[in-house]
mmCIF file of C-alpha atoms in Angstrom:
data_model
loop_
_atom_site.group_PDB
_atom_site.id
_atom_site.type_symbol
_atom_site.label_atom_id
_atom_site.label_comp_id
_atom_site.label_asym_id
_atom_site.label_seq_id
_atom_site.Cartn_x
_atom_site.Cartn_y
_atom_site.Cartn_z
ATOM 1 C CA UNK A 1244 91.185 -43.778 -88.848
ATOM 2 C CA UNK A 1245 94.117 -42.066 -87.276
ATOM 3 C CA UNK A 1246 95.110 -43.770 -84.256
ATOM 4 C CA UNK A 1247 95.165 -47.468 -82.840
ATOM 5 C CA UNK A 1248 95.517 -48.208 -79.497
ATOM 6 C CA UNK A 1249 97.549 -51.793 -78.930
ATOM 7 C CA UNK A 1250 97.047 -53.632 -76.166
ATOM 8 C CA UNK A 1251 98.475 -56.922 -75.540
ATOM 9 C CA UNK A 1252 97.194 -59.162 -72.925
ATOM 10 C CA UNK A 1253 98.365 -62.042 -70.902
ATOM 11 C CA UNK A 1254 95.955 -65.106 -70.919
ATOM 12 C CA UNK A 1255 96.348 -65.439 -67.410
ATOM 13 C CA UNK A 1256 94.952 -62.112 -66.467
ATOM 14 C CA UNK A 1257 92.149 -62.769 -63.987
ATOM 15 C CA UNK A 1258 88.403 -61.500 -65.103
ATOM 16 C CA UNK A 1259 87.614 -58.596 -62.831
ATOM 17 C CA UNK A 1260 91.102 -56.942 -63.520
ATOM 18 C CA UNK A 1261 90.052 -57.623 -67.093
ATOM 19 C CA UNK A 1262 86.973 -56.159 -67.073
ATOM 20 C CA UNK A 1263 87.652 -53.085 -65.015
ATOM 21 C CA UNK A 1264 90.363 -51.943 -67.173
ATOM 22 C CA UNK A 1265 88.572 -52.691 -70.216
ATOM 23 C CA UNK A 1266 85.855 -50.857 -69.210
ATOM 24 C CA UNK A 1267 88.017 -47.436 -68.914
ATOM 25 C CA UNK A 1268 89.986 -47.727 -72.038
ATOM 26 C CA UNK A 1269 86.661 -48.344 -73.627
ATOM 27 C CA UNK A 1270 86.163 -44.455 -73.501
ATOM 28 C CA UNK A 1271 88.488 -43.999 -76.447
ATOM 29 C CA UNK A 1272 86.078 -45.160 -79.569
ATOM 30 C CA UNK A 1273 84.044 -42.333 -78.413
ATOM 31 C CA UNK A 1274 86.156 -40.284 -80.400
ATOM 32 C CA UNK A 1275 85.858 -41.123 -84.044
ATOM 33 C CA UNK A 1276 89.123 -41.030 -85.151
ATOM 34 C CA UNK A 1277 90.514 -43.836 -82.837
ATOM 35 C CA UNK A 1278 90.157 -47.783 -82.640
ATOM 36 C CA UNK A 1279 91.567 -50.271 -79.478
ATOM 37 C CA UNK A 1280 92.884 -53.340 -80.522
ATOM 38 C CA UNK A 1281 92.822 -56.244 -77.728
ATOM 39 C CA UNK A 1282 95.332 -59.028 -78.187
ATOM 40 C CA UNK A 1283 95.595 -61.747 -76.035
ATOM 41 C CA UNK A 1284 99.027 -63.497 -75.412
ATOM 42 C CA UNK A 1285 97.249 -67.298 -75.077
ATOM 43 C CA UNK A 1286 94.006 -68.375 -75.185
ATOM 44 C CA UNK A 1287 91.811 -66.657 -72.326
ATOM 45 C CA UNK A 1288 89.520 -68.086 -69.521
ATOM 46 C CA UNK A 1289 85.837 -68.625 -70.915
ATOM 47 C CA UNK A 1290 84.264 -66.167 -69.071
ATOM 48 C CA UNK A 1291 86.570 -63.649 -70.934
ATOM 49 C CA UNK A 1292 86.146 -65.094 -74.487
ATOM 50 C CA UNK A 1293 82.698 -64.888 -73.816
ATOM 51 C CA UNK A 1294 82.696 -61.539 -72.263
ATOM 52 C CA UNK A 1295 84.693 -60.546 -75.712
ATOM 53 C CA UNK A 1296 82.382 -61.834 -77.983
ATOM 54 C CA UNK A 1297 79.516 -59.573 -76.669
ATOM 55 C CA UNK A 1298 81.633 -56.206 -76.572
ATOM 56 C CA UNK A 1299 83.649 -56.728 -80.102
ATOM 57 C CA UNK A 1300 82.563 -53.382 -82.071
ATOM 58 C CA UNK A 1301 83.805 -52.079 -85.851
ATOM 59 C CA UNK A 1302 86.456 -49.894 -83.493
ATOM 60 C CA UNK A 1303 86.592 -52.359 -80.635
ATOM 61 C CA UNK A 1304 88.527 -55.330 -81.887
ATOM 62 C CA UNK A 1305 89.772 -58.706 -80.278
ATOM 63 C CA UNK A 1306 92.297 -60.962 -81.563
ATOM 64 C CA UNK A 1307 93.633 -64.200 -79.566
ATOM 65 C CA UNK A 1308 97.153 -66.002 -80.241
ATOM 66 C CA UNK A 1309 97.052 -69.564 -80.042
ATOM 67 C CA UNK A 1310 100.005 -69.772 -77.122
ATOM 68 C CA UNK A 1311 102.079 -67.614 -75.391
ATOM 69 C CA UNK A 1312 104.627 -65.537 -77.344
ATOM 70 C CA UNK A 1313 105.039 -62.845 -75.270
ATOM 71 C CA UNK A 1314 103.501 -58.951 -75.679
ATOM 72 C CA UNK A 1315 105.631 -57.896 -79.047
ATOM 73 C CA UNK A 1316 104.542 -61.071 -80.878
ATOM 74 C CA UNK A 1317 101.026 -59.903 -79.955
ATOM 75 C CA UNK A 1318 101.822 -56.203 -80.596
ATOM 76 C CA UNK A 1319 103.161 -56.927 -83.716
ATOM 77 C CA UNK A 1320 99.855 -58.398 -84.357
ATOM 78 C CA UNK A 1321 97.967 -55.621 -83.516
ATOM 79 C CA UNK A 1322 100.405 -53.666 -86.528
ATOM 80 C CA UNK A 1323 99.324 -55.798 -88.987
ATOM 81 C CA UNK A 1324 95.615 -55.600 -88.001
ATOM 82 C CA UNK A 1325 95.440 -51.947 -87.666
ATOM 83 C CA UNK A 1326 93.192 -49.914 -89.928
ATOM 84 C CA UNK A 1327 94.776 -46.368 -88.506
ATOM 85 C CA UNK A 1328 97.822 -44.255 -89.307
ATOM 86 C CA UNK A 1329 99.509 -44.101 -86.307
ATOM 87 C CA UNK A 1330 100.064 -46.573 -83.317
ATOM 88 C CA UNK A 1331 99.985 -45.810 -79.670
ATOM 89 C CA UNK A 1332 101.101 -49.194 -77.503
ATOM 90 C CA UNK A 1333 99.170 -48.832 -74.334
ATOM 91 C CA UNK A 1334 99.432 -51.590 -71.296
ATOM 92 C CA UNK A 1335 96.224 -53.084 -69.872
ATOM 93 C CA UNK A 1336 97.142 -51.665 -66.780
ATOM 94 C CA UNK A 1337 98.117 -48.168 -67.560
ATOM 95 C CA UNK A 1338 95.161 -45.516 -68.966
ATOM 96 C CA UNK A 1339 95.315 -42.444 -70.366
ATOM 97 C CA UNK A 1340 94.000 -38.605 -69.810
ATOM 98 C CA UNK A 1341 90.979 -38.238 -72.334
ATOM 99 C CA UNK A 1342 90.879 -34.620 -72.371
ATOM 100 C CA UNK A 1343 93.769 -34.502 -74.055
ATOM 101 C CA UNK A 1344 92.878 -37.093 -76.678
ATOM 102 C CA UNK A 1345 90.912 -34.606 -78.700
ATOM 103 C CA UNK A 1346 94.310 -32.065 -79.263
ATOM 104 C CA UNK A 1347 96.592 -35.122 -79.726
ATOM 105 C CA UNK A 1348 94.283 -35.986 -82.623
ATOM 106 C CA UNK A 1349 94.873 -32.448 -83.684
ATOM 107 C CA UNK A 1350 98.575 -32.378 -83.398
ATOM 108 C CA UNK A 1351 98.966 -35.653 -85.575
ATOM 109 C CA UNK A 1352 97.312 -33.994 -88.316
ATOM 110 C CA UNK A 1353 99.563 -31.301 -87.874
ATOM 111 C CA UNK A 1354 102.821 -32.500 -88.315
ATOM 112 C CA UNK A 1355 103.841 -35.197 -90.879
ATOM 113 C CA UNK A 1356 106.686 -36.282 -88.085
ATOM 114 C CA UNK A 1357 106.891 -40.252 -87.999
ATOM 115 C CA UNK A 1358 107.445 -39.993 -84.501
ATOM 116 C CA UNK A 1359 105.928 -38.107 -81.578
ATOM 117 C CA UNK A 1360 106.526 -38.658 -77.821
ATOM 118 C CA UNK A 1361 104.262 -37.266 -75.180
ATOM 119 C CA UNK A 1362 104.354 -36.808 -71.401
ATOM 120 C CA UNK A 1363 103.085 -39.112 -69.003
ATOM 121 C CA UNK A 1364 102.528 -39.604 -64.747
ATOM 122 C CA UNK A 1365 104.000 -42.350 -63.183
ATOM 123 C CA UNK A 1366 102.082 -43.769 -60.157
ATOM 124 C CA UNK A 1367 102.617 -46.281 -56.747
ATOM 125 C CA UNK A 1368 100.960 -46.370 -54.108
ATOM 126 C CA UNK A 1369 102.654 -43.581 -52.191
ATOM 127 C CA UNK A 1370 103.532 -40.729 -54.942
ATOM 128 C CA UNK A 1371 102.493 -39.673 -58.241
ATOM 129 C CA UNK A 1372 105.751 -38.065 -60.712
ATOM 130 C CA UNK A 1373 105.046 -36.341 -63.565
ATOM 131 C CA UNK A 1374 108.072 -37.209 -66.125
ATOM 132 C CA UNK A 1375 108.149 -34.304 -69.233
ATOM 133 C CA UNK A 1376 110.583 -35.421 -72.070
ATOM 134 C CA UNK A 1377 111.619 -32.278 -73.257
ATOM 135 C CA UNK A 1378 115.390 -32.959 -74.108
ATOM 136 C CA UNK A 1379 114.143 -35.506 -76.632
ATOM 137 C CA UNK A 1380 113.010 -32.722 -79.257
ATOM 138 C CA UNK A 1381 116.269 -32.076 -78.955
ATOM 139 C CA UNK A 1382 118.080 -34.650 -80.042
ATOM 140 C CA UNK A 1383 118.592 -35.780 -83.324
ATOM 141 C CA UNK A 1384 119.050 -39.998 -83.802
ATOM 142 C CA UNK A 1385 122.227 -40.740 -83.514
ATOM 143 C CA UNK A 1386 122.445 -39.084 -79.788
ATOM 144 C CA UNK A 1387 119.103 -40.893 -79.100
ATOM 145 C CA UNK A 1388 121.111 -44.067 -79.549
ATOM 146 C CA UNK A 1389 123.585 -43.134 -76.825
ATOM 147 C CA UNK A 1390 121.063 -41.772 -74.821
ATOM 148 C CA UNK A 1391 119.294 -45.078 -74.646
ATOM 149 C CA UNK A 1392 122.270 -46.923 -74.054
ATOM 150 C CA UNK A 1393 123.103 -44.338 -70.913
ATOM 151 C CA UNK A 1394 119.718 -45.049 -69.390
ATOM 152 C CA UNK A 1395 118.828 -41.182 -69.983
ATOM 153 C CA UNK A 1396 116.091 -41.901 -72.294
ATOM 154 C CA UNK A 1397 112.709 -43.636 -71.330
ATOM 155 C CA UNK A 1398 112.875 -47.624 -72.708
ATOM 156 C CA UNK A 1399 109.604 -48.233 -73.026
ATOM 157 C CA UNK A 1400 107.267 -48.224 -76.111
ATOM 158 C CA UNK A 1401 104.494 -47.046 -74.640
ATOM 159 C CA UNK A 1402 104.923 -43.063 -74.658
ATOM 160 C CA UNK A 1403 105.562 -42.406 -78.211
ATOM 161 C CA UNK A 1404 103.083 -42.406 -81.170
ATOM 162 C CA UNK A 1405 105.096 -44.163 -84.115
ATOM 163 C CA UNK A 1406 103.663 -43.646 -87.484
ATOM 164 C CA UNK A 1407 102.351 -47.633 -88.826
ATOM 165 C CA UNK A 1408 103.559 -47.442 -92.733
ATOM 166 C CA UNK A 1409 107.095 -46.279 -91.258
ATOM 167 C CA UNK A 1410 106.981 -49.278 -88.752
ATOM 168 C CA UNK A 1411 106.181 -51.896 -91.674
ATOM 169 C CA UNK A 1412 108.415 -50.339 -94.582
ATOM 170 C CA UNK A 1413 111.421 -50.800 -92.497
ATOM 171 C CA UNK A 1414 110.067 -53.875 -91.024
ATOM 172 C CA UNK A 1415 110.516 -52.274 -87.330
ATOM 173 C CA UNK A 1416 108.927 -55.149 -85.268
ATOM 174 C CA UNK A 1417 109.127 -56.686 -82.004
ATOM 175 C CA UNK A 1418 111.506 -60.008 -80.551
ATOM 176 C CA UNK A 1419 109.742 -62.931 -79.575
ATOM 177 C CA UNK A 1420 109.798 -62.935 -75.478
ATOM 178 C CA UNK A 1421 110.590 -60.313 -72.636
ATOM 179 C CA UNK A 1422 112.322 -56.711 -72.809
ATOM 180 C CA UNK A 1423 111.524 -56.719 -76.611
ATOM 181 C CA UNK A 1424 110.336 -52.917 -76.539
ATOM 182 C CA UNK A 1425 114.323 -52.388 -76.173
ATOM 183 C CA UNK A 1426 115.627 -53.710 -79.181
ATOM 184 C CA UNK A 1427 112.375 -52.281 -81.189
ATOM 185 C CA UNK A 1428 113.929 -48.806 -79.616
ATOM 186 C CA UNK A 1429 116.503 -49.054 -80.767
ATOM 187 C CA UNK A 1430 115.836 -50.617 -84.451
ATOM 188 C CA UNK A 1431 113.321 -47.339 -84.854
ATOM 189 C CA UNK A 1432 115.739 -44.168 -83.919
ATOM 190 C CA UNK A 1433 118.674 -46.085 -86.148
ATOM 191 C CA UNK A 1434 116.053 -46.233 -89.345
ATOM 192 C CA UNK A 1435 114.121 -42.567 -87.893
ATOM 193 C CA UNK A 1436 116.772 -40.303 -88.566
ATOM 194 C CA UNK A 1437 114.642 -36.859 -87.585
ATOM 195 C CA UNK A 1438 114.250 -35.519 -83.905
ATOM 196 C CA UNK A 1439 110.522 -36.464 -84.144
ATOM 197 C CA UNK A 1440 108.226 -33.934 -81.677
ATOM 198 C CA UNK A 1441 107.176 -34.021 -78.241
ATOM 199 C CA UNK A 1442 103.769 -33.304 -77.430
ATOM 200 C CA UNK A 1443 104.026 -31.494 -73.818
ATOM 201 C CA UNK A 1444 101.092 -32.171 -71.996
ATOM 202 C CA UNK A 1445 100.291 -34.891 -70.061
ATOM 203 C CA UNK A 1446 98.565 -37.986 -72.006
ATOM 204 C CA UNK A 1447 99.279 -41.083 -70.125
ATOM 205 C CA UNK A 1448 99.170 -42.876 -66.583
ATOM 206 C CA UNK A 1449 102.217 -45.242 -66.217
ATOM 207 C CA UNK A 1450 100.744 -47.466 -62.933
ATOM 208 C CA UNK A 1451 104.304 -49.161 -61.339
ATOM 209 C CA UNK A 1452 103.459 -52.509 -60.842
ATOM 210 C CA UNK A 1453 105.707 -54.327 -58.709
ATOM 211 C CA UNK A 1454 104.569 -57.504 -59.920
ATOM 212 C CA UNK A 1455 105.083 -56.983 -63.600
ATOM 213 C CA UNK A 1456 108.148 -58.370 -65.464
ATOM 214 C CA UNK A 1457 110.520 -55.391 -65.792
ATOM 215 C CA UNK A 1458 110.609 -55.382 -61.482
ATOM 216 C CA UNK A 1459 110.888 -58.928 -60.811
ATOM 217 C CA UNK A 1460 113.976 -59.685 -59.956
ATOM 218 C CA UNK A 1461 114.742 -63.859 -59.895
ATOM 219 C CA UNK A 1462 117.558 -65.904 -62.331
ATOM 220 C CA UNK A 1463 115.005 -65.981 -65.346
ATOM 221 C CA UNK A 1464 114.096 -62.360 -65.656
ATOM 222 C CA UNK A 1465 118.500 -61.142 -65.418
ATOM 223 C CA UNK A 1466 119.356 -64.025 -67.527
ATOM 224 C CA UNK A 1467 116.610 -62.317 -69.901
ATOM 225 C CA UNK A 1468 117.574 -59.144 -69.678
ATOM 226 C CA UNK A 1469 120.718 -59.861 -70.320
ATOM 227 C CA UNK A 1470 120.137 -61.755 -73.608
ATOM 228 C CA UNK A 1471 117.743 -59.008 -74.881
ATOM 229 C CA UNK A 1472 121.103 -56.532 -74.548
ATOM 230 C CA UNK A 1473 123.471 -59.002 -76.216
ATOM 231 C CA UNK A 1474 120.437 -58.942 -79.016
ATOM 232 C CA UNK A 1475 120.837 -55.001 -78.927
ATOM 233 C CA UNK A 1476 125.160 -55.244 -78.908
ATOM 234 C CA UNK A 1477 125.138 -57.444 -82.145
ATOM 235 C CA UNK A 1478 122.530 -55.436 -83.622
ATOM 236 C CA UNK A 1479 124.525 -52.133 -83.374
ATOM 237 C CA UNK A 1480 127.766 -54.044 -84.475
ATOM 238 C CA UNK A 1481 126.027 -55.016 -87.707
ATOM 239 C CA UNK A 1482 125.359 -51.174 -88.337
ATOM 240 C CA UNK A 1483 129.093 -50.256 -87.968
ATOM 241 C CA UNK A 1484 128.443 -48.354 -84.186
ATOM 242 C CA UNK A 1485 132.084 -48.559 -82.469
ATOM 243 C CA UNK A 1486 132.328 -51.896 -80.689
ATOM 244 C CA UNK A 1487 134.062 -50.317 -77.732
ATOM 245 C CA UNK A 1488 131.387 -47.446 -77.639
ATOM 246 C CA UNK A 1489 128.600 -50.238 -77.205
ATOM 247 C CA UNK A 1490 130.956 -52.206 -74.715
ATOM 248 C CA UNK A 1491 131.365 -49.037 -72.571
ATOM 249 C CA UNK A 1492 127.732 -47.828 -72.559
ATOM 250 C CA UNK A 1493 126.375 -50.620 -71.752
ATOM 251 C CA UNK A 1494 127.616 -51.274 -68.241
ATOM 252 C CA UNK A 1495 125.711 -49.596 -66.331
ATOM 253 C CA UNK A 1496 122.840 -51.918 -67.472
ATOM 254 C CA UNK A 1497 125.166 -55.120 -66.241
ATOM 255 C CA UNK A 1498 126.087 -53.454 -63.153
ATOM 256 C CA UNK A 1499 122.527 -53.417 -62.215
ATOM 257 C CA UNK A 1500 122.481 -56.870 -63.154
ATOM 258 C CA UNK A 1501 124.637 -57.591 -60.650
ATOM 259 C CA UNK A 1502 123.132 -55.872 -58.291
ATOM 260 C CA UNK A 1503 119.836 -57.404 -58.625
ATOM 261 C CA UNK A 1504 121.319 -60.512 -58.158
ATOM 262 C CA UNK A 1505 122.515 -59.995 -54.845
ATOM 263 C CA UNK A 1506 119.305 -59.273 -53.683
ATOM 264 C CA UNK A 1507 118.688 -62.651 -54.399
ATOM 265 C CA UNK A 1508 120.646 -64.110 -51.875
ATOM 266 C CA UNK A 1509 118.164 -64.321 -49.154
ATOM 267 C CA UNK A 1510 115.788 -65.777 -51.609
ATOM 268 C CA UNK A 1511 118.175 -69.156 -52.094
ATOM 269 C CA UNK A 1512 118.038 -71.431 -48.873
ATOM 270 C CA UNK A 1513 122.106 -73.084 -50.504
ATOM 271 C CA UNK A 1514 124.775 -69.782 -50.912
ATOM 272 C CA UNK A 1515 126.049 -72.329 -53.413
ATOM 273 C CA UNK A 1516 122.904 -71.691 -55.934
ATOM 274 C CA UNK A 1517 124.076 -67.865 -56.131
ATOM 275 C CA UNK A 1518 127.483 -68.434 -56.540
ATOM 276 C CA UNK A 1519 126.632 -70.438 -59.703
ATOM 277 C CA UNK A 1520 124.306 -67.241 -60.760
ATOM 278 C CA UNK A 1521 126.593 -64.544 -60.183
ATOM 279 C CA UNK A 1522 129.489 -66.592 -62.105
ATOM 280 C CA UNK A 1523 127.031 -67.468 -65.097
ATOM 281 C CA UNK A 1524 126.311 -63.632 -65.270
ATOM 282 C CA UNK A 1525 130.420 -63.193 -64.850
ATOM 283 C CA UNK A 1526 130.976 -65.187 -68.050
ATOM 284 C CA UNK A 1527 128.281 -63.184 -69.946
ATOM 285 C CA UNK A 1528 129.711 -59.881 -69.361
ATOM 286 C CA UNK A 1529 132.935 -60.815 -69.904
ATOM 287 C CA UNK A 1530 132.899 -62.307 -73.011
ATOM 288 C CA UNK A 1531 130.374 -60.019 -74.494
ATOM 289 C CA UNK A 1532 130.825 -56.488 -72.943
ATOM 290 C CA UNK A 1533 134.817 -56.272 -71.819
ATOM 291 C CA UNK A 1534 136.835 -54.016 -74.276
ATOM 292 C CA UNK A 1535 139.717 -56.439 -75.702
ATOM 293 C CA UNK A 1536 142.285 -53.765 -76.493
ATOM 294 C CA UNK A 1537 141.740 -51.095 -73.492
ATOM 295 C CA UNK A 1538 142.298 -52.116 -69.819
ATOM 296 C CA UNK A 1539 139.357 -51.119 -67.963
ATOM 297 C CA UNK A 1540 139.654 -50.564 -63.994
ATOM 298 C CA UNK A 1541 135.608 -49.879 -64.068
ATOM 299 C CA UNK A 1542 135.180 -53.606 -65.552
ATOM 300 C CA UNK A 1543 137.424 -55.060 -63.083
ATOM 301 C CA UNK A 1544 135.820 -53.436 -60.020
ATOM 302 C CA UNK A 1545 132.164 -54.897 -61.140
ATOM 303 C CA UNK A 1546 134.050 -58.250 -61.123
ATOM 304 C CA UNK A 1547 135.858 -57.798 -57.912
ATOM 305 C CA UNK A 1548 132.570 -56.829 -56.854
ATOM 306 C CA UNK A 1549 130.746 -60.197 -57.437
#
């Protein structure tokens, strides 16, 4: 086997949605040299465990978690239960182009690289963008780590092929919770010290859902974003990266924060409830992303600002 696909799944996913999108990424055991794996975050409905049970196949596989961990606990699953060489960490919701599956197989035979990116479409309701990655074959690891922390490299785990001894021998696995593809990111291209390859055609179909995690915007999801970057800031500090370098990169993310938050004023009926919000996130970026020793105008006007 060369490549396993990895889907997690929430328990609460509703049956049709289940089934249609099942029933496209389905396609890929037609090609003998790829496997899907299924995980479900939770115990499912009935109607999809028994749905399951009729469709499992040799390269059609279905594991269930007994509660809700979140997708990398059930990814990392998936790692573990994977019978291929390489991993591909594909969304329920997002598919991919098959007639390009066939030379993707070919290029991983290719190259011995650990890591290989590949294009992708991303697609609303109104517009469909083609994003091309072709500065990351360019980069060697230490500038992908800034390039993260910039926001000028994609964050997401689902448009790279990572090779699955690699993953495991430098025990490269995902957080329990939300935005855990970040801090797996990052733990990869500080271990992966090559520029890896990008393969330049299109493979995969990002849908942008508005109602998925990474766009909600409410208390819980920027008080969890916010602790999965404090994750990423201690684990860079344990690895010797310049403290102030982290502190200074990592604005921009806060910033947003911020931002976010304000939208959130209409949402509370008391002003009162997003004063305490915006002083809670206040606190965090002060004591965890102000430079001590320089005085920083850009770090004052965010705080002005809120």
């Amino acid at each position: 086997m060369i490549i396993s696909f990895i889907t997690p799944i929430s328990n609460k996913i509703s049956f049709s949605f289940f089934k249609r999108q099942f029933l496209k990424k389905k396609e890929i055991i037609r090609y003998s040299n790829y496997e899907i794996i299924f995980i479900f975050d939770g115990k499912p409905s009935k109607q999809i465990s028994s749905y399951i049970k009729k469709n499992e196949r040799k390269k059609l596989k279905f594991f269930i978690l007994n509660r809700n961990f979140g997708p990398g606990i059930a990814r990392n699953l998936g790692i573990k239960k994977s019978k291929a060489k390489k991993i591909i960490f594909l969304d329920i919701d997002d598919n991919l182009n098959f007639f390009e599956l066939n030379s993707l197989y070919k290029t991983c035979i290719r190259h011995k690289e650990k890591l290989i990116s590949f294009n992708y479409t991303l697609i609303n309701k109104k517009t469909k963008t083609n994003v091309f990655k072709k500065n990351e074959s360019f980069l060697k690891s230490k500038d992908k780590i800034k390039y993260l922390l910039k926001k000028n490299l994609n964050r997401e785990v689902l448009y790279y092929i990572f090779d699955k001894d690699f993953l495991i021998k430098n025990d490269i696995f995902f957080k329990k919770g939300v935005y855990e593809d970040l801090l797996f990111l990052f733990k990869f291209f500080t271990k992966y010290k090559k520029k890896g390859i990008v393969y330049k055609k299109i493979i995969g179909y990002k849908y942008d859902n508005k109602k998925s995690i990474t766009n909600t915007i409410n208390e819980n999801s920027i008080s969890n974003k916010i602790a999965a970057w404090i994750d990423i800031k201690d684990y860079l500090t344990k690895l010797g990266y310049p403290k102030i370098d982290i502190q200074y990169r990592l604005r921009s993310e806060f910033y947003d924060a911020i931002k976010a938050s304000n939208k959130l004023k209409n949402e509370f009926k008391r002003k009162k409830i997003h004063k305490n919000l915006i002083n809670i996130l206040r606190k965090k970026i002060t004591r965890n992303f102000t430079p001590k020793t320089i005085k920083d105008r850009y770090i004052k006007k965010i705080l002005n600002e809120v």
